[in-house]
Coordinates of C-alpha atoms and ligand atoms in Angstrom, one line a residue:
M1 CA -20.7 -5.5 -14.3
I2 CA -18.7 -4.4 -17.3
D3 CA -19.9 -3.6 -20.8
G4 CA -16.9 -4.3 -23.0
G5 CA -15.6 -2.5 -26.0
N6 CA -15.5 1.1 -24.7
R7 CA -12.4 3.0 -25.5
L8 CA -10.7 4.5 -22.4
E9 CA -9.6 8.1 -22.8
G10 CA -8.5 10.7 -20.2
E11 CA -6.3 11.1 -17.2
V12 CA -5.8 8.9 -14.1
V13 CA -4.1 10.1 -11.0
I14 CA -2.1 7.2 -9.5
S15 CA -2.4 6.6 -5.7
G16 CA 0.3 5.8 -3.2
A17 CA 1.9 2.4 -3.4
K18 CA 0.2 -0.4 -1.4
N19 CA 3.5 -2.3 -1.1
S20 CA 5.3 0.8 0.2
A21 CA 2.5 2.0 2.5
L22 CA 2.2 -1.4 4.3
P23 CA 5.8 -1.7 5.5
I24 CA 6.0 2.0 6.2
I25 CA 2.9 1.9 8.4
A26 CA 4.3 -1.2 10.2
S27 CA 7.6 0.5 10.8
T28 CA 6.0 3.3 12.8
I29 CA 5.9 0.8 15.6
L30 CA 9.6 1.3 16.0
N31 CA 9.1 4.9 16.9
S32 CA 7.7 6.1 20.2
N33 CA 7.2 9.6 18.7
Q34 CA 4.4 10.7 16.3
V35 CA 4.9 10.3 12.6
E36 CA 2.9 11.5 9.6
I37 CA 2.5 9.6 6.3
T38 CA 1.0 11.3 3.2
N39 CA -0.1 9.8 -0.2
C40 CA -1.3 6.8 1.8
P41 CA -3.8 4.8 -0.4
D42 CA -7.3 4.3 1.0
I43 CA -7.5 0.5 0.4
H44 CA -8.6 -2.4 2.5
D45 CA -5.1 -3.9 3.1
V46 CA -4.0 -0.6 4.6
S47 CA -7.0 -0.5 6.9
I48 CA -6.1 -4.0 8.1
M49 CA -2.7 -2.7 8.9
F50 CA -4.2 0.2 10.9
D51 CA -6.4 -2.3 12.7
I52 CA -3.4 -4.3 13.8
L53 CA -1.6 -1.2 15.0
E54 CA -4.6 -0.2 17.0
T55 CA -4.9 -3.6 18.6
L56 CA -1.3 -3.2 19.7
G57 CA -2.1 0.1 21.4
C58 CA -1.2 2.6 18.7
K59 CA -3.3 5.7 17.9
V60 CA -4.1 6.1 14.2
H61 CA -5.6 9.3 12.9
K62 CA -6.6 9.4 9.3
D63 CA -7.5 12.5 7.2
K64 CA -8.0 11.7 3.5
S65 CA -4.7 10.4 2.2
S66 CA -2.7 11.6 5.3
V67 CA -2.3 9.6 8.5
R68 CA -0.7 10.4 11.8
I69 CA 0.4 7.4 13.9
D70 CA 1.4 7.6 17.6
A71 CA 2.9 4.4 18.8
S72 CA 4.0 5.8 22.2
N73 CA 1.6 3.6 24.1
L74 CA 2.4 0.4 22.3
N75 CA 1.3 -2.3 24.8
G76 CA 0.6 -5.6 23.0
F77 CA 2.9 -8.4 21.9
E78 CA 0.4 -10.6 20.0
I79 CA -1.0 -10.0 16.5
P80 CA -4.6 -11.2 16.5
E81 CA -5.0 -14.4 14.4
N82 CA -8.0 -13.0 12.4
L83 CA -6.0 -10.0 11.2
M84 CA -2.9 -12.1 10.5
H85 CA -5.0 -14.4 8.4
E86 CA -6.5 -11.6 6.4
M87 CA -3.3 -10.3 5.0
R88 CA 0.1 -11.7 4.3
S89 CA 2.0 -8.4 4.8
S90 CA 0.9 -8.5 8.4
V91 CA 4.1 -10.5 9.0
I92 CA 6.0 -7.3 8.5
I93 CA 4.8 -6.2 11.9
V94 CA 7.0 -8.9 13.5
G95 CA 10.3 -7.2 12.6
A96 CA 9.0 -3.8 13.9
M97 CA 7.7 -5.5 17.1
L98 CA 11.1 -7.2 17.7
G99 CA 12.9 -3.9 17.2
R100 CA 10.8 -2.0 19.7
M101 CA 9.4 -4.6 22.2
K102 CA 11.9 -7.5 21.7
K103 CA 8.9 -9.9 21.5
C104 CA 6.1 -10.8 19.1
V105 CA 3.6 -13.6 19.1
F106 CA 1.8 -14.4 15.8
T107 CA 0.4 -17.2 13.6
Y108 CA 1.2 -17.9 10.0
P109 CA 0.0 -15.1 7.7
G110 CA -2.8 -15.4 5.2
G111 CA -3.4 -13.2 2.1
C112 CA -3.9 -14.0 -1.6
E113 CA -3.5 -17.7 -2.3
I114 CA -1.0 -17.4 -5.1
G115 CA 1.5 -19.9 -3.7
A116 CA 2.7 -21.5 -0.5
R117 CA 4.4 -18.3 0.6
P118 CA 6.5 -19.6 3.5
I119 CA 8.3 -17.2 5.9
N120 CA 11.4 -19.3 6.5
I121 CA 13.7 -16.6 5.2
H122 CA 12.3 -14.0 7.6
L123 CA 12.6 -16.4 10.6
E124 CA 16.2 -17.5 9.6
G125 CA 17.2 -13.8 9.5
F126 CA 15.6 -13.0 12.9
K127 CA 17.6 -15.9 14.4
Q128 CA 20.8 -14.5 13.2
L129 CA 20.0 -11.2 14.9
G130 CA 19.7 -13.1 18.2
V131 CA 16.0 -13.9 18.3
S132 CA 14.8 -17.2 19.7
I133 CA 11.8 -18.7 17.9
V134 CA 9.4 -21.2 19.4
E135 CA 6.5 -22.7 17.6
T136 CA 3.6 -24.3 19.5
Q137 CA 0.2 -25.2 18.2
G138 CA 0.4 -22.9 15.2
K139 CA 1.6 -19.9 17.3
I140 CA 5.1 -18.6 16.7
T141 CA 6.8 -16.7 19.6
C142 CA 9.8 -14.6 18.7
E143 CA 11.7 -13.2 21.6
C144 CA 15.1 -11.8 22.6
E145 CA 16.9 -9.8 25.3
K146 CA 18.6 -7.7 22.7
L147 CA 19.1 -7.7 19.0
F148 CA 22.7 -7.8 17.7
G149 CA 23.9 -6.8 14.3
A150 CA 24.8 -9.7 12.1
D151 CA 25.9 -10.6 8.6
I152 CA 22.9 -12.2 6.9
T153 CA 22.6 -13.6 3.4
L154 CA 19.0 -14.3 2.1
D155 CA 18.4 -17.6 0.2
F156 CA 16.2 -15.6 -2.2
P157 CA 15.7 -11.8 -2.6
S158 CA 12.4 -11.9 -0.8
V159 CA 10.7 -8.5 -0.6
G160 CA 9.0 -9.1 2.8
A161 CA 12.1 -10.7 4.4
T162 CA 14.3 -7.8 3.3
E163 CA 11.8 -5.3 4.8
N164 CA 11.3 -7.4 8.0
L165 CA 15.1 -7.6 8.6
M166 CA 15.6 -3.9 7.9
L167 CA 12.9 -3.2 10.6
A168 CA 14.3 -5.7 13.1
S169 CA 17.9 -4.4 12.8
C170 CA 17.2 -0.7 12.8
L171 CA 17.5 -0.4 16.6
A172 CA 19.9 -3.4 17.0
D173 CA 23.3 -3.2 18.7
G174 CA 26.0 -2.8 15.9
I175 CA 26.0 -3.2 12.2
T176 CA 23.8 -5.6 10.2
Y177 CA 24.6 -6.6 6.6
I178 CA 21.7 -8.0 4.7
R179 CA 22.9 -9.6 1.4
N180 CA 21.1 -10.8 -1.7
V181 CA 18.2 -8.4 -0.8
A182 CA 15.2 -7.5 -2.9
R183 CA 15.8 -4.3 -4.9
E184 CA 12.1 -3.2 -5.4
P185 CA 11.5 0.6 -5.3
E186 CA 9.3 0.0 -2.2
I187 CA 12.4 -1.2 -0.3
K188 CA 14.1 2.2 -1.1
D189 CA 11.0 4.0 0.0
L190 CA 11.1 2.1 3.3
Q191 CA 14.8 2.9 3.7
D192 CA 14.1 6.6 3.1
F193 CA 11.3 6.7 5.7
L194 CA 13.4 4.9 8.3
N195 CA 16.3 7.3 7.7
E196 CA 13.9 10.3 7.9
M197 CA 13.0 8.9 11.4
G198 CA 16.8 8.8 12.3
A199 CA 17.8 5.3 11.2
K200 CA 21.1 4.8 9.5
I201 CA 20.6 2.5 6.5
V202 CA 22.3 2.5 3.1
G203 CA 22.2 0.2 0.1
A204 CA 18.5 -0.1 -0.8
G205 CA 18.3 -0.7 -4.6
S206 CA 21.6 -2.6 -4.6
N207 CA 22.3 -6.2 -3.5
T208 CA 23.4 -5.4 0.0
I209 CA 21.7 -3.3 2.7
V210 CA 23.8 -2.1 5.6
V211 CA 22.0 -1.1 8.8
N212 CA 23.9 0.8 11.4
G213 CA 21.8 0.3 14.6
V214 CA 20.7 3.5 16.4
K215 CA 19.3 3.9 19.9
E216 CA 16.0 5.5 19.0
L217 CA 13.9 7.2 16.3
H218 CA 12.4 10.7 16.2
E219 CA 9.3 12.4 14.7
A220 CA 9.1 12.4 10.9
S221 CA 6.9 12.9 7.9
H222 CA 7.0 11.0 4.6
T223 CA 5.2 10.8 1.3
V224 CA 4.6 7.3 -0.1
I225 CA 5.9 6.7 -3.7
P226 CA 3.3 6.2 -6.4
D227 CA 2.0 2.6 -7.0
R228 CA 3.8 1.2 -10.0
I229 CA 1.5 -1.8 -10.2
E230 CA -1.7 0.3 -10.2
A231 CA -0.1 2.4 -12.9
G232 CA 0.8 -0.7 -14.9
T233 CA -2.7 -2.0 -14.6
Y234 CA -4.2 1.2 -16.1
L235 CA -1.6 1.2 -18.9
C236 CA -2.8 -2.4 -19.8
M237 CA -6.5 -1.2 -19.6
A238 CA -5.7 1.6 -22.1
V239 CA -4.1 -1.0 -24.5
A240 CA -7.0 -3.4 -24.1
T241 CA -9.5 -0.8 -25.3
R242 CA -7.2 0.8 -28.0
G243 CA -7.4 3.9 -25.7
N244 CA -5.4 7.0 -25.1
V245 CA -4.6 7.6 -21.4
L246 CA -2.4 9.9 -19.4
L247 CA -1.2 8.8 -16.0
K248 CA -0.2 11.4 -13.4
N249 CA 1.8 11.0 -10.2
V250 CA 4.0 8.2 -11.4
I251 CA 7.7 7.5 -11.4
P252 CA 8.2 6.1 -15.0
E253 CA 11.6 4.6 -14.1
H254 CA 9.8 2.2 -11.7
L255 CA 7.8 0.8 -14.6
A256 CA 10.7 0.3 -17.0
S257 CA 10.2 -3.4 -17.6
T258 CA 6.4 -3.0 -17.9
I259 CA 6.8 -0.2 -20.4
H260 CA 9.3 -2.2 -22.4
K261 CA 6.8 -5.0 -22.8
L262 CA 4.0 -2.6 -23.6
R263 CA 6.1 -1.2 -26.5
Q264 CA 6.8 -4.7 -27.7
I265 CA 3.1 -5.4 -28.0
G266 CA 2.7 -2.3 -30.1
A267 CA 1.7 0.5 -27.7
K268 CA 3.0 4.1 -28.0
V269 CA 4.3 5.0 -24.6
E270 CA 5.8 8.4 -23.7
T271 CA 7.3 9.3 -20.4
K272 CA 7.9 12.6 -18.7
K273 CA 9.1 13.4 -15.2
D274 CA 6.0 12.2 -13.3
M275 CA 3.7 11.2 -16.1
I276 CA 3.2 8.4 -18.6
S277 CA 1.0 8.6 -21.7
I278 CA -0.1 5.6 -23.7
R279 CA -1.8 5.2 -27.0
M280 CA -2.8 2.0 -28.8
I281 CA -4.0 1.9 -32.3
N282 CA -2.9 -1.3 -34.0
E283 CA -3.4 -5.0 -33.2
I284 CA -1.8 -6.4 -30.0
L285 CA 1.5 -8.3 -30.9
P286 CA 2.5 -11.5 -29.1
V287 CA 5.4 -11.3 -26.6
N288 CA 7.1 -13.7 -24.3
I289 CA 7.3 -12.7 -20.6
K290 CA 9.3 -14.1 -17.6
T291 CA 8.5 -12.7 -14.2
M292 CA 11.6 -11.9 -12.2
P293 CA 12.6 -9.9 -9.0
Y294 CA 12.9 -6.2 -9.7
P295 CA 14.1 -4.7 -12.0
G296 CA 12.8 -7.7 -14.0
F297 CA 9.2 -8.0 -15.1
P298 CA 6.9 -7.9 -12.0
T299 CA 4.9 -11.0 -11.1
D300 CA 2.2 -8.5 -10.0
M301 CA 1.7 -7.5 -13.7
Q302 CA 1.6 -11.1 -15.0
S303 CA -2.1 -11.6 -15.2
Q304 CA -2.9 -8.2 -16.7
F305 CA -0.6 -9.0 -19.6
A306 CA -2.0 -12.5 -20.0
S307 CA -5.4 -10.9 -20.6
L308 CA -4.1 -8.6 -23.2
L309 CA -2.3 -11.4 -25.0
T310 CA -5.4 -13.5 -25.3
V311 CA -6.3 -11.4 -28.3
S312 CA -2.8 -10.9 -29.8
S313 CA -2.0 -11.8 -33.4
G314 CA 0.1 -14.9 -32.5
T315 CA 1.4 -17.1 -29.7
S316 CA 2.9 -15.8 -26.4
I317 CA 4.5 -17.6 -23.5
I318 CA 4.4 -16.3 -19.9
V319 CA 6.7 -18.0 -17.4
E320 CA 5.9 -17.3 -13.8
T321 CA 9.1 -17.8 -11.7
I322 CA 8.1 -16.1 -8.4
F323 CA 4.8 -17.7 -7.2
E324 CA 3.8 -21.2 -8.1
N325 CA 0.1 -20.7 -8.1
R326 CA -0.5 -17.6 -10.0
F327 CA -2.5 -18.9 -13.0
K328 CA -5.8 -19.3 -11.2
Y329 CA -7.5 -16.7 -13.4
V330 CA -6.7 -18.7 -16.5
N331 CA -9.8 -20.9 -16.4
E332 CA -11.9 -17.7 -16.1
L333 CA -10.3 -16.3 -19.3
I334 CA -10.9 -19.6 -21.0
R335 CA -14.6 -19.2 -20.2
M336 CA -14.5 -15.9 -22.0
G337 CA -13.1 -17.6 -25.1
A338 CA -9.3 -17.4 -24.5
N339 CA -7.0 -20.2 -25.8
I340 CA -4.5 -20.8 -23.0
T341 CA -2.6 -23.9 -22.0
I342 CA -0.8 -24.2 -18.7
E343 CA 2.4 -26.3 -18.6
G344 CA 3.9 -26.2 -15.1
R345 CA 5.0 -22.6 -14.5
S346 CA 4.3 -21.5 -18.1
A347 CA 1.1 -20.3 -19.8
I348 CA 1.0 -20.7 -23.6
I349 CA -1.4 -18.1 -25.0
Q350 CA -2.7 -18.5 -28.5
G351 CA -4.3 -15.3 -29.6
V352 CA -8.0 -15.4 -30.6
E353 CA -10.0 -12.9 -32.5
K354 CA -12.0 -11.7 -29.5
L355 CA -13.2 -12.5 -26.0
N356 CA -16.9 -12.8 -25.1
G357 CA -18.4 -11.3 -22.0
A358 CA -19.1 -14.0 -19.3
N359 CA -19.8 -14.5 -15.6
V360 CA -16.4 -15.1 -14.0
E361 CA -14.9 -15.0 -10.5
M362 CA -11.8 -13.3 -9.1
R363 CA -9.6 -15.4 -6.9
D364 CA -6.8 -12.9 -6.0
L365 CA -6.0 -9.3 -6.3
R366 CA -3.9 -9.1 -9.5
G367 CA -5.7 -12.0 -11.2
G368 CA -8.9 -10.0 -10.6
A369 CA -7.4 -6.9 -12.3
G370 CA -6.6 -9.2 -15.2
L371 CA -10.2 -10.3 -15.5
V372 CA -11.4 -6.6 -15.5
I373 CA -9.1 -6.0 -18.4
A374 CA -10.6 -9.0 -20.2
G375 CA -14.1 -7.7 -19.4
L376 CA -13.2 -4.3 -20.9
M377 CA -12.0 -5.9 -24.2
A378 CA -14.7 -8.5 -24.5
S379 CA -17.8 -8.1 -26.6
G380 CA -20.9 -8.0 -24.5
T381 CA -21.4 -7.9 -20.7
S382 CA -19.3 -9.5 -18.1
E383 CA -20.3 -10.1 -14.5
I384 CA -17.2 -10.4 -12.3
S385 CA -17.6 -11.5 -8.7
G386 CA -15.2 -11.3 -5.9
I387 CA -14.4 -7.6 -6.2
S388 CA -13.4 -7.4 -2.6
F389 CA -10.0 -8.6 -3.9
L390 CA -9.7 -5.4 -6.0
E391 CA -10.7 -3.3 -3.0
R392 CA -7.7 -4.7 -1.1
G393 CA -5.2 -3.0 -3.4
Y394 CA -6.7 -0.5 -5.8
E395 CA -8.0 2.9 -4.5
N396 CA -11.3 4.0 -6.1
F397 CA -10.9 1.4 -8.8
I398 CA -14.4 1.6 -10.3
K399 CA -14.6 5.4 -10.1
K400 CA -11.2 6.0 -11.7
L401 CA -12.3 3.7 -14.6
Q402 CA -15.6 5.3 -15.0
L403 CA -13.9 8.7 -15.3
I404 CA -12.0 7.6 -18.3
G405 CA -15.0 6.1 -20.0
A406 CA -15.3 2.5 -18.9
K407 CA -18.8 1.1 -18.6
I408 CA -18.3 -0.5 -15.2
N409 CA -20.6 -0.6 -12.2
K410 CA -20.7 -2.3 -8.8
K411 CA -23.8 -4.4 -8.6
Ligands
UD1_1 C1 5.8 -8.9 -2.1 C2 4.6 -8.0 -2.6 C3 3.8 -8.8 -3.6 C4 4.7 -9.2 -4.8 C5 5.9 -10.0 -4.2 C6 7.0 -10.3 -5.3 C7 4.1 -6.7 -0.6 C8 3.1 -6.4 0.4 N1 3.8 -7.7 -1.4 O1 5.3 -10.0 -1.5 O2 2.8 -7.9 -4.1 O3 4.0 -10.1 -5.6 O4 6.6 -9.2 -3.2 O5 7.4 -9.2 -5.9 O6 5.1 -6.0 -0.8 N2 9.7 -16.9 0.0 C9 10.1 -18.0 0.7 N3 10.4 -17.9 2.0 C10 10.2 -16.7 2.6 C11 9.8 -15.5 1.9 C12 9.5 -15.7 0.6 O7 10.3 -19.1 0.1 O8 10.5 -16.6 3.8 C13 9.3 -17.1 -1.5 C14 7.8 -16.9 -1.7 O9 7.1 -18.0 -1.5 C15 7.8 -16.5 -3.2 C16 9.1 -15.7 -3.3 O10 9.9 -16.1 -2.2 O11 7.9 -17.6 -4.0 C17 8.9 -14.2 -3.3 O12 8.2 -13.8 -2.2 P1 8.5 -12.3 -1.5 O13 9.4 -11.5 -2.3 O14 8.8 -12.6 -0.1 O15 7.0 -11.7 -1.7 P2 6.2 -11.0 -0.6 O16 7.0 -10.1 0.3 O17 5.3 -11.9 0.1

């Protein structure tokens, strides 16, 4: 339940990045020694990843935002179907399993329904590393005697495929070149963690990653980078309420394209080493946005900006180029009084004077965050159902918002 119209003011400490923590936790499977991960966000997707590891025989010991993982007794090959269905990133386990066990059995992953989300690029890359892939009755079995370094070019810079191939090639025989890779900061974080465990990987952040296969990995400890999408979401909330908010534990460089758009819509944004402050006084100005792979504007910030732009002083166009089904929240915004037309992969948003509180429903994680932003701006009360989507990816979402003055409660 949200009572809209309250100005947000104060400090928010940003948690560890979901999209870093997930592949990093999966990659601990590669290591038969104990590892420690700190700044690990306490969110539902991370607990699903822990469940998968435990099912496969790993020991997971959590203490607040630290977790120790011992994969020495890894004994399973098969990822349970129910866990695979709950979260798309579960597919990242496959690369790690192949690296360590040379075998993995799984079903097609689930997760937020924001597009078809095939895994052909992952599977094509595995094949080039020497993996045989057999699909029967919805189950996929990946297997090999040994993994061999290869020269792989991805059809598209897929984040998940880049990570999966880094994991699979880490312990392979020889050198693997992965070209046309994703350049997201989370890829660099994964590279850093793998190297801390003794892997030999260079290139994350550029177009090509080179993995020099090693025999085994050793104990390590790693701190997950801050969540740039969580940070971006709070920045949008500050703008939505004409607020004044300071974010702590952030890497401003990772939010460059988001900050650029926030400044275009009229926000005053200042950055320091690990802090971002934002202030919004005037009306929201219209902007055009096209989602792109990093360092372009992130698809994961698309719906939050759409909500802001519903009350801008003109017409904005958002083009979604990454996922084909990421406008499901639009009908809910229209129920709140927004004027939005969808044309294929574009949303044309005509600014209206104000939104009105309404009963609306979340259908995915980031679309859900967008609806909360709409609720914070709207006049009156909004009841937003489906908050389990938010719990998948935002740590202490409601509490963090309450601390900066939002009138938000879980019913
Ligand atoms: C990751 C992020 C997600 C983010 C997305 C894009 C995690 C856990 N999730 O998702 O939050 O929105 O990157 O920045 O890190 N594709 C194929 N075949 C494949 C793989 C992908 O066609 O084998 C397509 C997808 O359908 C999509 C596009 O490539 O259209 C991008 O997907 P990808 O970069 O793989 O996203 P995820 O890793 O699933």
